[in-house]
PDB file of C-alpha atoms in Angstrom:
ATOM      1  CA  MET Q   1     -19.229 -39.995   9.012  1.00  0.00           C
ATOM      2  CA  LEU Q   2     -19.084 -38.526   5.703  1.00  0.00           C
ATOM      3  CA  GLY Q   3     -22.173 -40.380   4.128  1.00  0.00           C
ATOM      4  CA  HIS Q   4     -23.058 -41.383   1.353  1.00  0.00           C
ATOM      5  CA  LEU Q   5     -25.838 -40.993  -1.733  1.00  0.00           C
ATOM      6  CA  ALA Q   6     -27.707 -44.081  -1.737  1.00  0.00           C
ATOM      7  CA  LEU Q   7     -29.569 -45.345  -5.259  1.00  0.00           C
ATOM      8  CA  VAL Q   8     -32.917 -47.205  -4.953  1.00  0.00           C
ATOM      9  CA  THR Q   9     -34.897 -48.454  -8.038  1.00  0.00           C
ATOM     10  CA  ASP Q  10     -37.567 -51.515  -8.535  1.00  0.00           C
ATOM     11  CA  SER Q  11     -37.336 -54.703 -10.288  1.00  0.00           C
ATOM     12  CA  THR Q  12     -38.266 -53.852 -13.690  1.00  0.00           C
ATOM     13  CA  ALA Q  13     -34.749 -52.554 -14.208  1.00  0.00           C
ATOM     14  CA  TYR Q  14     -33.363 -55.793 -15.008  1.00  0.00           C
ATOM     15  CA  LEU Q  15     -29.787 -54.585 -13.902  1.00  0.00           C
ATOM     16  CA  PRO Q  16     -27.288 -56.909 -14.170  1.00  0.00           C
ATOM     17  CA  GLN Q  17     -26.534 -58.366 -10.754  1.00  0.00           C
ATOM     18  CA  GLU Q  18     -22.853 -57.105 -11.251  1.00  0.00           C
ATOM     19  CA  ALA Q  19     -24.058 -53.472 -11.355  1.00  0.00           C
ATOM     20  CA  VAL Q  20     -26.312 -53.659  -8.341  1.00  0.00           C
ATOM     21  CA  ASP Q  21     -23.588 -55.009  -6.164  1.00  0.00           C
ATOM     22  CA  ARG Q  22     -20.975 -52.339  -7.509  1.00  0.00           C
ATOM     23  CA  HIS Q  23     -23.177 -49.311  -6.772  1.00  0.00           C
ATOM     24  CA  ARG Q  24     -24.982 -50.827  -3.636  1.00  0.00           C
ATOM     25  CA  ILE Q  25     -28.346 -50.387  -5.578  1.00  0.00           C
ATOM     26  CA  GLN Q  26     -31.471 -51.098  -3.400  1.00  0.00           C
ATOM     27  CA  VAL Q  27     -34.033 -52.806  -5.808  1.00  0.00           C
ATOM     28  CA  VAL Q  28     -37.295 -53.230  -4.451  1.00  0.00           C
ATOM     29  CA  PRO Q  29     -39.359 -55.534  -5.853  1.00  0.00           C
ATOM     30  CA  LEU Q  30     -42.970 -55.332  -7.655  1.00  0.00           C
ATOM     31  CA  SER Q  31     -45.414 -57.980  -7.081  1.00  0.00           C
ATOM     32  CA  VAL Q  32     -46.596 -60.786  -9.358  1.00  0.00           C
ATOM     33  CA  ALA Q  33     -50.105 -63.050  -9.221  1.00  0.00           C
ATOM     34  CA  VAL Q  34     -50.440 -66.290 -10.464  1.00  0.00           C
ATOM     35  CA  GLY Q  35     -53.795 -67.307  -9.616  1.00  0.00           C
ATOM     36  CA  ASP Q  36     -54.685 -66.568  -6.279  1.00  0.00           C
ATOM     37  CA  GLU Q  37     -50.521 -66.835  -5.648  1.00  0.00           C
ATOM     38  CA  VAL Q  38     -48.217 -63.634  -4.974  1.00  0.00           C
ATOM     39  CA  PHE Q  39     -44.471 -63.106  -5.480  1.00  0.00           C
ATOM     40  CA  ALA Q  40     -42.057 -60.961  -4.926  1.00  0.00           C
ATOM     41  CA  GLU Q  41     -40.216 -60.586  -8.655  1.00  0.00           C
ATOM     42  CA  GLY Q  42     -36.965 -61.321  -8.864  1.00  0.00           C
ATOM     43  CA  VAL Q  43     -36.820 -63.139  -5.401  1.00  0.00           C
ATOM     44  CA  GLU Q  44     -39.869 -65.994  -5.570  1.00  0.00           C
ATOM     45  CA  ILE Q  45     -40.818 -66.077  -9.395  1.00  0.00           C
ATOM     46  CA  SER Q  46     -38.494 -66.436 -12.328  1.00  0.00           C
ATOM     47  CA  PRO Q  47     -39.447 -65.159 -15.996  1.00  0.00           C
ATOM     48  CA  LYS Q  48     -39.489 -69.066 -16.849  1.00  0.00           C
ATOM     49  CA  ASP Q  49     -42.213 -69.727 -14.324  1.00  0.00           C
ATOM     50  CA  VAL Q  50     -44.301 -66.747 -15.959  1.00  0.00           C
ATOM     51  CA  ALA Q  51     -43.577 -67.627 -19.424  1.00  0.00           C
ATOM     52  CA  GLU Q  52     -45.159 -71.282 -18.450  1.00  0.00           C
ATOM     53  CA  ALA Q  53     -48.075 -69.605 -16.690  1.00  0.00           C
ATOM     54  CA  LEU Q  54     -49.213 -67.537 -19.645  1.00  0.00           C
ATOM     55  CA  ARG Q  55     -48.921 -70.563 -22.272  1.00  0.00           C
ATOM     56  CA  ALA Q  56     -51.128 -72.364 -19.426  1.00  0.00           C
ATOM     57  CA  LYS Q  57     -53.487 -69.068 -20.290  1.00  0.00           C
ATOM     58  CA  ARG Q  58     -53.517 -69.149 -16.365  1.00  0.00           C
ATOM     59  CA  ARG Q  59     -54.417 -65.671 -15.031  1.00  0.00           C
ATOM     60  CA  VAL Q  60     -51.353 -63.281 -14.248  1.00  0.00           C
ATOM     61  CA  THR Q  61     -51.448 -59.893 -12.813  1.00  0.00           C
ATOM     62  CA  THR Q  62     -49.127 -57.657 -11.084  1.00  0.00           C
ATOM     63  CA  SER Q  63     -49.041 -54.583  -8.646  1.00  0.00           C
ATOM     64  CA  ARG Q  64     -46.800 -51.870  -7.498  1.00  0.00           C
ATOM     65  CA  PRO Q  65     -45.076 -52.057  -3.703  1.00  0.00           C
ATOM     66  CA  SER Q  66     -46.686 -50.440  -1.095  1.00  0.00           C
ATOM     67  CA  PRO Q  67     -45.471 -47.194   0.121  1.00  0.00           C
ATOM     68  CA  GLU Q  68     -44.643 -48.956   3.526  1.00  0.00           C
ATOM     69  CA  THR Q  69     -42.300 -51.238   1.541  1.00  0.00           C
ATOM     70  CA  PHE Q  70     -40.251 -47.926  -0.056  1.00  0.00           C
ATOM     71  CA  THR Q  71     -40.209 -46.820   3.652  1.00  0.00           C
ATOM     72  CA  ALA Q  72     -38.519 -50.142   4.952  1.00  0.00           C
ATOM     73  CA  ALA Q  73     -35.714 -49.350   2.050  1.00  0.00           C
ATOM     74  CA  TYR Q  74     -34.973 -46.200   2.462  1.00  0.00           C
ATOM     75  CA  LEU Q  75     -34.975 -46.369   6.407  1.00  0.00           C
ATOM     76  CA  ALA Q  76     -32.208 -49.200   5.634  1.00  0.00           C
ATOM     77  CA  ALA Q  77     -30.450 -46.988   3.491  1.00  0.00           C
ATOM     78  CA  ALA Q  78     -30.539 -44.219   6.091  1.00  0.00           C
ATOM     79  CA  GLU Q  79     -29.126 -47.006   9.228  1.00  0.00           C
ATOM     80  CA  ALA Q  80     -26.503 -47.701   6.751  1.00  0.00           C
ATOM     81  CA  GLY Q  81     -24.935 -44.159   6.473  1.00  0.00           C
ATOM     82  CA  ALA Q  82     -26.764 -42.416   3.837  1.00  0.00           C
ATOM     83  CA  ARG Q  83     -27.028 -38.466   3.563  1.00  0.00           C
ATOM     84  CA  GLY Q  84     -29.410 -38.897   0.808  1.00  0.00           C
ATOM     85  CA  ILE Q  85     -31.064 -41.183  -1.884  1.00  0.00           C
ATOM     86  CA  VAL Q  86     -32.349 -40.942  -5.219  1.00  0.00           C
ATOM     87  CA  SER Q  87     -35.046 -43.322  -6.152  1.00  0.00           C
ATOM     88  CA  ILE Q  88     -35.821 -43.901  -9.676  1.00  0.00           C
ATOM     89  CA  HIS Q  89     -38.514 -46.069 -11.128  1.00  0.00           C
ATOM     90  CA  LEU Q  90     -40.500 -47.080 -14.155  1.00  0.00           C
ATOM     91  CA  SER Q  91     -42.855 -45.187 -16.005  1.00  0.00           C
ATOM     92  CA  ALA Q  92     -45.512 -43.508 -13.631  1.00  0.00           C
ATOM     93  CA  GLU Q  93     -47.791 -44.129 -17.024  1.00  0.00           C
ATOM     94  CA  LEU Q  94     -47.445 -47.826 -16.731  1.00  0.00           C
ATOM     95  CA  SER Q  95     -47.315 -48.610 -12.869  1.00  0.00           C
ATOM     96  CA  GLY Q  96     -48.000 -46.653  -9.165  1.00  0.00           C
ATOM     97  CA  THR Q  97     -44.651 -47.550  -8.265  1.00  0.00           C
ATOM     98  CA  ALA Q  98     -43.382 -44.116  -8.403  1.00  0.00           C
ATOM     99  CA  GLU Q  99     -46.201 -42.793  -6.704  1.00  0.00           C
ATOM    100  CA  ALA Q 100     -45.416 -45.232  -3.935  1.00  0.00           C
ATOM    101  CA  ALA Q 101     -42.197 -44.136  -3.756  1.00  0.00           C
ATOM    102  CA  GLN Q 102     -43.091 -40.498  -3.473  1.00  0.00           C
ATOM    103  CA  LEU Q 103     -45.600 -41.336  -0.679  1.00  0.00           C
ATOM    104  CA  ALA Q 104     -42.834 -43.172   1.506  1.00  0.00           C
ATOM    105  CA  ALA Q 105     -40.085 -40.347   0.841  1.00  0.00           C
ATOM    106  CA  ALA Q 106     -41.919 -38.012   2.892  1.00  0.00           C
ATOM    107  CA  THR Q 107     -41.796 -40.282   5.895  1.00  0.00           C
ATOM    108  CA  VAL Q 108     -38.044 -40.536   6.134  1.00  0.00           C
ATOM    109  CA  PRO Q 109     -35.585 -38.290   8.193  1.00  0.00           C
ATOM    110  CA  ILE Q 110     -33.098 -37.765   5.201  1.00  0.00           C
ATOM    111  CA  PRO Q 111     -34.106 -36.246   1.832  1.00  0.00           C
ATOM    112  CA  VAL Q 112     -35.197 -38.543  -0.959  1.00  0.00           C
ATOM    113  CA  ARG Q 113     -35.965 -37.362  -4.899  1.00  0.00           C
ATOM    114  CA  VAL Q 114     -38.057 -39.992  -6.594  1.00  0.00           C
ATOM    115  CA  VAL Q 115     -37.914 -40.007 -10.176  1.00  0.00           C
ATOM    116  CA  ASP Q 116     -40.123 -41.384 -13.023  1.00  0.00           C
ATOM    117  CA  SER Q 117     -37.852 -42.440 -15.737  1.00  0.00           C
ATOM    118  CA  ARG Q 118     -40.725 -42.556 -18.358  1.00  0.00           C
ATOM    119  CA  LEU Q 119     -39.099 -45.836 -19.149  1.00  0.00           C
ATOM    120  CA  VAL Q 120     -38.593 -49.767 -18.161  1.00  0.00           C
ATOM    121  CA  GLY Q 121     -36.468 -52.376 -18.111  1.00  0.00           C
ATOM    122  CA  MET Q 122     -33.137 -51.654 -18.994  1.00  0.00           C
ATOM    123  CA  ALA Q 123     -33.926 -48.165 -20.216  1.00  0.00           C
ATOM    124  CA  LEU Q 124     -34.878 -47.538 -17.219  1.00  0.00           C
ATOM    125  CA  GLY Q 125     -31.541 -49.242 -15.581  1.00  0.00           C
ATOM    126  CA  SER Q 126     -29.569 -47.174 -17.979  1.00  0.00           C
ATOM    127  CA  CYS Q 127     -30.801 -44.120 -16.037  1.00  0.00           C
ATOM    128  CA  VAL Q 128     -30.583 -45.938 -12.517  1.00  0.00           C
ATOM    129  CA  LEU Q 129     -26.406 -46.676 -13.865  1.00  0.00           C
ATOM    130  CA  ALA Q 130     -25.706 -42.910 -14.749  1.00  0.00           C
ATOM    131  CA  ALA Q 131     -27.215 -41.902 -11.783  1.00  0.00           C
ATOM    132  CA  ALA Q 132     -24.960 -44.420  -9.442  1.00  0.00           C
ATOM    133  CA  GLU Q 133     -22.006 -43.383 -11.184  1.00  0.00           C
ATOM    134  CA  LEU Q 134     -22.239 -39.874 -10.792  1.00  0.00           C
ATOM    135  CA  ALA Q 135     -23.195 -40.389  -6.997  1.00  0.00           C
ATOM    136  CA  ASP Q 136     -19.804 -42.742  -6.383  1.00  0.00           C
ATOM    137  CA  ALA Q 137     -17.917 -39.779  -8.136  1.00  0.00           C
ATOM    138  CA  LEU Q 138     -19.423 -37.161  -5.930  1.00  0.00           C
ATOM    139  CA  ASP Q 139     -19.119 -39.311  -2.862  1.00  0.00           C
ATOM    140  CA  ALA Q 140     -15.726 -39.748  -3.719  1.00  0.00           C
ATOM    141  CA  ALA Q 141     -15.004 -36.107  -4.401  1.00  0.00           C
ATOM    142  CA  ARG Q 142     -16.475 -35.650  -0.848  1.00  0.00           C
ATOM    143  CA  ALA Q 143     -14.067 -37.829   0.950  1.00  0.00           C
ATOM    144  CA  GLU Q 144     -11.225 -36.763  -0.842  1.00  0.00           C
ATOM    145  CA  THR Q 145     -12.077 -32.815   0.435  1.00  0.00           C
ATOM    146  CA  ALA Q 146     -13.521 -34.108   3.834  1.00  0.00           C
ATOM    147  CA  VAL Q 147     -13.325 -31.147   6.215  1.00  0.00           C
ATOM    148  CA  ASP Q 148     -15.294 -30.359   9.324  1.00  0.00           C
ATOM    149  CA  ARG Q 149     -18.726 -30.765   8.856  1.00  0.00           C
ATOM    150  CA  ALA Q 150     -20.074 -29.427  12.230  1.00  0.00           C
ATOM    151  CA  ASP Q 151     -22.382 -26.970  10.285  1.00  0.00           C
ATOM    152  CA  VAL Q 152     -25.173 -29.259   9.525  1.00  0.00           C
ATOM    153  CA  GLU Q 153     -26.850 -26.319   7.935  1.00  0.00           C
ATOM    154  CA  ALA Q 154     -23.782 -26.357   5.259  1.00  0.00           C
ATOM    155  CA  ASP Q 155     -24.085 -30.253   4.789  1.00  0.00           C
ATOM    156  CA  ARG Q 156     -27.423 -30.391   4.227  1.00  0.00           C
ATOM    157  CA  VAL Q 157     -27.205 -27.584   1.153  1.00  0.00           C
ATOM    158  CA  GLU Q 158     -24.079 -29.529   0.074  1.00  0.00           C
ATOM    159  CA  THR Q 159     -26.217 -32.824   0.390  1.00  0.00           C
ATOM    160  CA  GLU Q 160     -29.245 -31.064  -1.562  1.00  0.00           C
ATOM    161  CA  VAL Q 161     -26.792 -29.959  -4.629  1.00  0.00           C
ATOM    162  CA  ASP Q 162     -25.587 -33.425  -4.839  1.00  0.00           C
ATOM    163  CA  LEU Q 163     -28.868 -35.235  -4.990  1.00  0.00           C
ATOM    164  CA  ASP Q 164     -29.869 -32.694  -7.878  1.00  0.00           C
ATOM    165  CA  GLN Q 165     -26.949 -33.492  -9.893  1.00  0.00           C
ATOM    166  CA  VAL Q 166     -27.784 -37.177  -9.926  1.00  0.00           C
ATOM    167  CA  VAL Q 167     -31.415 -36.472 -10.655  1.00  0.00           C
ATOM    168  CA  SER Q 168     -30.346 -34.243 -13.579  1.00  0.00           C
ATOM    169  CA  ALA Q 169     -27.908 -37.437 -14.722  1.00  0.00           C
ATOM    170  CA  ALA Q 170     -30.604 -39.771 -14.636  1.00  0.00           C
ATOM    171  CA  GLU Q 171     -33.034 -37.523 -16.526  1.00  0.00           C
ATOM    172  CA  ARG Q 172     -30.434 -36.733 -19.133  1.00  0.00           C
ATOM    173  CA  ARG Q 173     -30.032 -40.242 -20.121  1.00  0.00           C
ATOM    174  CA  ALA Q 174     -33.545 -40.723 -20.217  1.00  0.00           C
ATOM    175  CA  ASP Q 175     -34.222 -38.040 -22.542  1.00  0.00           C
ATOM    176  CA  VAL Q 176     -32.168 -39.833 -25.004  1.00  0.00           C
ATOM    177  CA  THR Q 177     -32.852 -43.639 -24.325  1.00  0.00           C
ATOM    178  CA  SER Q 178     -35.100 -45.502 -26.506  1.00  0.00           C
ATOM    179  CA  GLY Q 179     -36.221 -48.934 -26.506  1.00  0.00           C
ATOM    180  CA  PHE Q 180     -38.319 -50.956 -29.215  1.00  0.00           C
ATOM    181  CA  PHE Q 181     -39.866 -54.088 -29.042  1.00  0.00           C
ATOM    182  CA  TYR Q 182     -41.571 -57.043 -30.908  1.00  0.00           C
ATOM    183  CA  VAL Q 183     -44.102 -59.444 -29.450  1.00  0.00           C
ATOM    184  CA  ASP Q 184     -45.631 -62.289 -30.882  1.00  0.00           C
ATOM    185  CA  THR Q 185     -49.293 -61.117 -29.679  1.00  0.00           C
ATOM    186  CA  LEU Q 186     -50.563 -57.804 -28.484  1.00  0.00           C
ATOM    187  CA  GLU Q 187     -53.245 -59.981 -26.503  1.00  0.00           C
ATOM    188  CA  HIS Q 188     -51.154 -59.710 -23.118  1.00  0.00           C
ATOM    189  CA  LEU Q 189     -50.650 -56.055 -23.529  1.00  0.00           C
ATOM    190  CA  ARG Q 190     -54.130 -55.696 -23.876  1.00  0.00           C
ATOM    191  CA  ARG Q 191     -55.321 -58.094 -20.990  1.00  0.00           C
ATOM    192  CA  GLY Q 192     -52.881 -55.998 -19.046  1.00  0.00           C
ATOM    193  CA  GLY Q 193     -54.166 -52.430 -20.089  1.00  0.00           C
ATOM    194  CA  ARG Q 194     -50.987 -51.400 -21.211  1.00  0.00           C
ATOM    195  CA  ILE Q 195     -52.132 -51.029 -24.914  1.00  0.00           C
ATOM    196  CA  GLY Q 196     -56.136 -50.144 -26.279  1.00  0.00           C
ATOM    197  CA  THR Q 197     -58.371 -52.938 -27.432  1.00  0.00           C
ATOM    198  CA  ALA Q 198     -59.103 -51.474 -30.487  1.00  0.00           C
ATOM    199  CA  GLN Q 199     -55.067 -51.589 -31.210  1.00  0.00           C
ATOM    200  CA  ALA Q 200     -54.886 -55.268 -30.136  1.00  0.00           C
ATOM    201  CA  LEU Q 201     -57.769 -56.161 -32.285  1.00  0.00           C
ATOM    202  CA  VAL Q 202     -56.645 -54.531 -35.627  1.00  0.00           C
ATOM    203  CA  GLY Q 203     -53.594 -56.488 -34.935  1.00  0.00           C
ATOM    204  CA  SER Q 204     -54.958 -59.959 -34.592  1.00  0.00           C
ATOM    205  CA  ALA Q 205     -57.496 -58.964 -37.364  1.00  0.00           C
ATOM    206  CA  LEU Q 206     -54.917 -58.359 -39.861  1.00  0.00           C
ATOM    207  CA  ALA Q 207     -52.380 -61.142 -38.487  1.00  0.00           C
ATOM    208  CA  VAL Q 208     -49.522 -58.713 -38.453  1.00  0.00           C
ATOM    209  CA  LYS Q 209     -46.466 -58.851 -36.068  1.00  0.00           C
ATOM    210  CA  PRO Q 210     -46.306 -55.783 -34.140  1.00  0.00           C
ATOM    211  CA  LEU Q 211     -43.079 -53.220 -33.416  1.00  0.00           C
ATOM    212  CA  LEU Q 212     -43.622 -51.466 -30.318  1.00  0.00           C
ATOM    213  CA  HIS Q 213     -41.969 -48.757 -28.577  1.00  0.00           C
ATOM    214  CA  LEU Q 214     -41.779 -46.561 -25.109  1.00  0.00           C
ATOM    215  CA  SER Q 215     -42.839 -43.008 -26.085  1.00  0.00           C
ATOM    216  CA  GLY Q 216     -44.298 -40.393 -23.583  1.00  0.00           C
ATOM    217  CA  GLY Q 217     -43.945 -43.331 -20.944  1.00  0.00           C
ATOM    218  CA  ARG Q 218     -46.386 -45.321 -22.523  1.00  0.00           C
ATOM    219  CA  ILE Q 219     -46.243 -48.424 -25.123  1.00  0.00           C
ATOM    220  CA  GLU Q 220     -47.240 -46.926 -28.337  1.00  0.00           C
ATOM    221  CA  PRO Q 221     -47.369 -48.835 -31.724  1.00  0.00           C
ATOM    222  CA  LEU Q 222     -44.880 -48.272 -33.996  1.00  0.00           C
ATOM    223  CA  GLU Q 223     -44.787 -50.192 -37.248  1.00  0.00           C
ATOM    224  CA  LYS Q 224     -46.779 -53.568 -38.573  1.00  0.00           C
ATOM    225  CA  VAL Q 225     -44.858 -56.118 -40.147  1.00  0.00           C
ATOM    226  CA  ARG Q 226     -46.014 -59.343 -41.510  1.00  0.00           C
ATOM    227  CA  THR Q 227     -44.118 -62.032 -40.313  1.00  0.00           C
ATOM    228  CA  ALA Q 228     -42.095 -62.728 -37.104  1.00  0.00           C
ATOM    229  CA  SER Q 229     -38.778 -62.581 -39.416  1.00  0.00           C
ATOM    230  CA  ARG Q 230     -39.478 -59.226 -40.776  1.00  0.00           C
ATOM    231  CA  ALA Q 231     -40.539 -57.788 -37.669  1.00  0.00           C
ATOM    232  CA  ILE Q 232     -36.974 -59.041 -35.842  1.00  0.00           C
ATOM    233  CA  ALA Q 233     -34.850 -57.708 -39.214  1.00  0.00           C
ATOM    234  CA  ARG Q 234     -36.828 -54.152 -38.697  1.00  0.00           C
ATOM    235  CA  LEU Q 235     -36.244 -54.050 -35.269  1.00  0.00           C
ATOM    236  CA  GLU Q 236     -32.523 -54.394 -35.335  1.00  0.00           C
ATOM    237  CA  GLU Q 237     -32.516 -52.078 -38.467  1.00  0.00           C
ATOM    238  CA  ILE Q 238     -34.325 -49.497 -36.229  1.00  0.00           C
ATOM    239  CA  ALA Q 239     -31.682 -50.067 -33.323  1.00  0.00           C
ATOM    240  CA  VAL Q 240     -28.826 -49.651 -35.723  1.00  0.00           C
ATOM    241  CA  GLU Q 241     -30.499 -46.331 -36.953  1.00  0.00           C
ATOM    242  CA  HIS Q 242     -30.753 -45.315 -33.289  1.00  0.00           C
ATOM    243  CA  ALA Q 243     -27.391 -45.751 -32.355  1.00  0.00           C
ATOM    244  CA  GLY Q 244     -25.892 -44.281 -35.318  1.00  0.00           C
ATOM    245  CA  ALA Q 245     -22.037 -43.623 -34.581  1.00  0.00           C
ATOM    246  CA  GLN Q 246     -22.180 -42.235 -30.939  1.00  0.00           C
ATOM    247  CA  PRO Q 247     -21.215 -44.303 -28.042  1.00  0.00           C
ATOM    248  CA  VAL Q 248     -24.162 -46.344 -26.955  1.00  0.00           C
ATOM    249  CA  ASP Q 249     -24.699 -49.078 -24.152  1.00  0.00           C
ATOM    250  CA  ILE Q 250     -27.064 -52.030 -25.716  1.00  0.00           C
ATOM    251  CA  THR Q 251     -29.566 -54.357 -24.179  1.00  0.00           C
ATOM    252  CA  VAL Q 252     -31.290 -56.818 -26.077  1.00  0.00           C
ATOM    253  CA  HIS Q 253     -34.286 -58.224 -23.803  1.00  0.00           C
ATOM    254  CA  HIS Q 254     -36.367 -61.551 -24.543  1.00  0.00           C
ATOM    255  CA  LEU Q 255     -38.646 -63.629 -22.513  1.00  0.00           C
ATOM    256  CA  ALA Q 256     -38.325 -67.393 -23.193  1.00  0.00           C
ATOM    257  CA  ALA Q 257     -36.427 -66.615 -26.674  1.00  0.00           C
ATOM    258  CA  GLU Q 258     -32.832 -66.837 -25.921  1.00  0.00           C
ATOM    259  CA  GLN Q 259     -31.462 -68.016 -28.884  1.00  0.00           C
ATOM    260  CA  ARG Q 260     -33.081 -65.103 -30.837  1.00  0.00           C
ATOM    261  CA  ALA Q 261     -32.177 -62.664 -28.647  1.00  0.00           C
ATOM    262  CA  GLU Q 262     -28.306 -63.961 -28.422  1.00  0.00           C
ATOM    263  CA  ALA Q 263     -28.396 -64.008 -32.423  1.00  0.00           C
ATOM    264  CA  LEU Q 264     -29.701 -60.752 -32.305  1.00  0.00           C
ATOM    265  CA  ALA Q 265     -27.122 -59.241 -29.991  1.00  0.00           C
ATOM    266  CA  GLU Q 266     -24.249 -60.481 -31.943  1.00  0.00           C
ATOM    267  CA  ARG Q 267     -25.699 -58.781 -35.007  1.00  0.00           C
ATOM    268  CA  LEU Q 268     -25.931 -55.501 -33.273  1.00  0.00           C
ATOM    269  CA  ARG Q 269     -22.442 -55.830 -32.158  1.00  0.00           C
ATOM    270  CA  GLU Q 270     -21.018 -56.072 -35.623  1.00  0.00           C
ATOM    271  CA  ARG Q 271     -23.236 -53.454 -37.069  1.00  0.00           C
ATOM    272  CA  VAL Q 272     -23.147 -50.616 -34.194  1.00  0.00           C
ATOM    273  CA  PRO Q 273     -19.598 -48.749 -34.505  1.00  0.00           C
ATOM    274  CA  ALA Q 274     -19.482 -48.144 -31.045  1.00  0.00           C
ATOM    275  CA  VAL Q 275     -21.193 -50.046 -28.252  1.00  0.00           C
ATOM    276  CA  ASN Q 276     -19.791 -49.634 -25.037  1.00  0.00           C
ATOM    277  CA  GLU Q 277     -21.729 -52.201 -23.114  1.00  0.00           C
ATOM    278  CA  LEU Q 278     -23.671 -54.995 -24.587  1.00  0.00           C
ATOM    279  CA  TYR Q 279     -26.183 -56.676 -22.694  1.00  0.00           C
ATOM    280  CA  VAL Q 280     -28.718 -59.815 -22.995  1.00  0.00           C
ATOM    281  CA  SER Q 281     -31.326 -59.983 -20.590  1.00  0.00           C
ATOM    282  CA  GLU Q 282     -34.690 -61.895 -19.861  1.00  0.00           C
ATOM    283  CA  VAL Q 283     -37.122 -59.685 -18.798  1.00  0.00           C
ATOM    284  CA  GLY Q 284     -38.301 -60.556 -15.092  1.00  0.00           C
ATOM    285  CA  ALA Q 285     -41.939 -61.594 -14.207  1.00  0.00           C
ATOM    286  CA  VAL Q 286     -43.863 -58.363 -14.104  1.00  0.00           C
ATOM    287  CA  ILE Q 287     -42.666 -57.398 -17.805  1.00  0.00           C
ATOM    288  CA  GLY Q 288     -43.329 -60.826 -18.678  1.00  0.00           C
ATOM    289  CA  ALA Q 289     -46.681 -61.077 -17.211  1.00  0.00           C
ATOM    290  CA  HIS Q 290     -47.615 -58.078 -19.909  1.00  0.00           C
ATOM    291  CA  VAL Q 291     -45.946 -59.026 -22.904  1.00  0.00           C
ATOM    292  CA  GLY Q 292     -45.773 -62.632 -23.350  1.00  0.00           C
ATOM    293  CA  PRO Q 293     -43.372 -65.582 -24.224  1.00  0.00           C
ATOM    294  CA  GLY Q 294     -41.443 -64.428 -27.673  1.00  0.00           C
ATOM    295  CA  LEU Q 295     -40.444 -60.987 -27.027  1.00  0.00           C
ATOM    296  CA  LEU Q 296     -37.714 -59.307 -28.222  1.00  0.00           C
ATOM    297  CA  ALA Q 297     -36.564 -55.809 -27.117  1.00  0.00           C
ATOM    298  CA  VAL Q 298     -33.708 -53.443 -27.476  1.00  0.00           C
ATOM    299  CA  VAL Q 299     -32.997 -50.351 -25.628  1.00  0.00           C
ATOM    300  CA  VAL Q 300     -30.104 -47.985 -26.978  1.00  0.00           C
ATOM    301  CA  ALA Q 301     -28.783 -45.761 -24.323  1.00  0.00           C
ATOM    302  CA  PRO Q 302     -26.530 -43.223 -25.535  1.00  0.00           C
ATOM    303  CA  LEU Q 303     -23.785 -42.331 -23.203  1.00  0.00           C
ATOM    304  CA  VAL Q 304     -24.121 -38.646 -21.849  1.00  0.00           C
ATOM    305  CA  ALA Q 305     -21.233 -36.975 -20.704  1.00  0.00           C
ATOM    306  CA  SER Q 306     -21.536 -35.061 -16.839  1.00  0.00           C
ATOM    307  CA  PRO Q 307     -21.351 -31.449 -16.917  1.00  0.00           C
ATOM    308  CA  HIS Q 308     -20.058 -31.523 -13.663  1.00  0.00           C
TER     309      HIS Q 308
END
């Protein structure tokens, strides 16, 4: 058997199901606790459930997958014929998920490369897709030039080289991908420890509508705007500026704000000249727990040509 390169990510990538199926990507769920009940994101709890819990002021917390969960995913990939695995995850500044993946990587019989994307949502998802597309291309090229692979050491070296290339594809896209978002309140981010208490209090005291972005793997304030309508207009302007004239994929994320998200996506489609793919996606329960209902986010992911 020639073997294939397997891709693993976590449930905060919010990838379109069609892409998950096409590239055979394994998605490991994070956990969401509402009160004393624990659910697997994307399997047992919906964004609507979390939005309702937050509106009811119920306690909502999140947690990483266990190393054992990753070990099971990696072993399943190996048993399905994978010769190597690239496992790409949300920012280690926001979650211990990548750390759990790294602990598991040492326990399986095939090589596993763990990548901290320093991103989340479809910013992470765009990196996974770049890696998956290259992995598919490398597997196809390997199949076309199939030779006697009885030389185990040569086969191992080829797999290591291929894994390096796939990791590089993910990292190159991560370097150019940006995420910007608007939240109705910073309170949910403050409760979850994802933004400083002082920043949250200033926002509340001034009654401003905050715009935030992903910077260095963390959620950081970007601008303060006085009204929701102005904040959303400014979010649109920032996305257009970052997209420029280059070919880009754009994702508009939301939580319990579908109409606003669809309207924003339509305006971006008209204003960004070189949109490749444009997705509208409700964030899942894990991110929803930290941002609250009313979230609008835009991910701008330029297409990066592979040097290979």
